[in-house]
XYZ file of C-alpha atoms in Angstrom:
69
model
C 79.689 194.134 65.090
C 83.370 194.879 64.853
C 83.062 196.872 68.089
C 81.996 193.846 69.813
C 85.027 191.856 68.463
C 87.300 194.668 69.541
C 85.885 194.700 73.154
C 86.105 190.963 73.487
C 89.678 190.879 72.052
C 90.786 193.758 74.368
C 89.222 192.058 77.390
C 91.060 188.829 76.700
C 94.340 190.947 76.279
C 93.584 192.569 79.655
C 93.350 188.874 81.500
C 96.543 188.055 79.935
C 98.225 191.129 81.307
C 96.661 190.292 84.824
C 98.286 186.999 84.708
C 101.662 188.434 83.804
C 101.272 190.948 86.523
C 100.621 188.263 89.135
C 103.580 186.445 87.700
C 105.673 189.354 88.546
C 104.133 189.495 91.961
C 105.036 186.067 92.714
C 108.725 186.625 91.827
C 108.717 189.781 94.067
C 107.447 187.381 96.853
C 104.349 189.381 97.402
C 101.924 186.657 96.182
C 101.960 182.905 96.867
C 102.705 180.703 93.789
C 99.546 178.753 94.112
C 97.513 182.008 93.778
C 99.365 182.784 90.722
C 99.075 179.570 89.131
C 95.043 179.746 89.781
C 94.924 183.247 88.389
C 97.041 182.527 85.321
C 94.902 179.266 84.523
C 91.811 181.240 84.937
C 92.991 184.150 82.758
C 94.395 181.792 80.067
C 91.070 179.794 79.867
C 89.096 183.100 79.409
C 91.279 184.456 76.764
C 91.044 180.954 74.966
C 87.113 181.020 75.289
C 86.760 184.666 74.030
C 88.949 183.958 71.019
C 86.912 180.951 70.346
C 83.744 182.974 70.658
C 84.970 185.634 68.356
C 86.062 182.902 65.729
C 82.707 181.291 66.022
C 80.388 184.229 65.906
C 82.213 186.579 63.873
C 83.858 184.703 60.857
C 85.718 186.581 58.318
C 83.701 187.705 55.315
C 84.319 185.792 52.246
C 85.648 188.061 49.431
C 83.535 188.086 46.320
C 84.742 188.886 42.724
C 83.491 192.489 43.284
C 85.427 192.965 46.170
C 88.725 192.178 44.537
C 88.238 195.026 41.964
Protein backbone atom coordinates (compact mmCIF):
# COMPACT_ATOMS: atom_id res chain seq x y z
CA UNK A 1 0.00 0.00 0.00
CA UNK A 2 2.83 2.40 0.84
CA UNK A 3 4.53 1.45 -2.45
CA UNK A 4 1.48 2.67 -4.39
CA UNK A 5 1.56 6.01 -2.58
CA UNK A 6 5.27 6.41 -3.33
CA UNK A 7 4.76 5.57 -7.03
CA UNK A 8 1.84 8.01 -7.41
CA UNK A 9 3.70 10.78 -5.58
CA UNK A 10 6.83 10.30 -7.68
CA UNK A 11 4.75 10.41 -10.86
CA UNK A 12 3.16 13.71 -9.84
CA UNK A 13 6.61 15.14 -9.04
CA UNK A 14 7.80 13.91 -12.45
CA UNK A 15 4.96 15.82 -14.15
CA UNK A 16 5.90 18.91 -12.16
CA UNK A 17 9.51 18.66 -13.39
CA UNK A 18 8.21 18.21 -16.94
CA UNK A 19 6.31 21.50 -16.65
CA UNK A 20 9.43 23.27 -15.29
CA UNK A 21 11.52 21.79 -18.12
CA UNK A 22 9.08 23.13 -20.71
CA UNK A 23 9.21 26.51 -18.98
CA UNK A 24 12.97 26.71 -19.49
CA UNK A 25 12.45 25.64 -23.11
CA UNK A 26 10.11 28.61 -23.63
CA UNK A 27 12.68 31.04 -22.23
CA UNK A 28 15.33 29.55 -24.52
CA UNK A 29 12.99 30.16 -27.48
CA UNK A 30 12.78 26.49 -28.45
CA UNK A 31 9.12 25.98 -27.52
CA UNK A 32 6.16 28.26 -28.16
CA UNK A 33 4.61 29.79 -25.04
CA UNK A 34 1.14 28.36 -25.82
CA UNK A 35 2.57 24.83 -25.85
CA UNK A 36 4.24 25.50 -22.51
CA UNK A 37 1.00 26.72 -20.93
CA UNK A 38 -0.86 23.63 -22.13
CA UNK A 39 1.75 21.27 -20.72
CA UNK A 40 1.99 23.21 -17.46
CA UNK A 41 -1.79 23.14 -16.96
CA UNK A 42 -2.00 19.42 -17.75
CA UNK A 43 0.92 18.63 -15.43
CA UNK A 44 -0.54 20.73 -12.62
CA UNK A 45 -3.95 19.09 -13.06
CA UNK A 46 -2.47 15.58 -12.98
CA UNK A 47 -0.41 16.50 -9.90
CA UNK A 48 -3.50 17.79 -8.04
CA UNK A 49 -5.59 14.77 -9.04
CA UNK A 50 -2.93 12.26 -7.97
CA UNK A 51 -2.43 13.98 -4.61
CA UNK A 52 -6.20 14.02 -4.11
CA UNK A 53 -6.27 10.31 -4.94
CA UNK A 54 -3.57 9.57 -2.37
CA UNK A 55 -5.34 11.58 0.34
CA UNK A 56 -8.73 9.99 -0.42
CA UNK A 57 -7.70 6.35 -0.72
CA UNK A 58 -4.71 6.20 1.62
CA UNK A 59 -5.62 8.20 4.73
CA UNK A 60 -3.18 8.34 7.60
CA UNK A 61 -3.73 5.60 10.14
CA UNK A 62 -5.12 6.97 13.38
CA UNK A 63 -2.83 6.37 16.32
CA UNK A 64 -4.24 4.32 19.17
CA UNK A 65 -3.20 4.25 22.80
CA UNK A 66 -1.00 1.19 22.15
CA UNK A 67 0.96 2.98 19.38
CA UNK A 68 1.89 5.89 21.65
CA UNK A 69 3.78 3.69 24.11
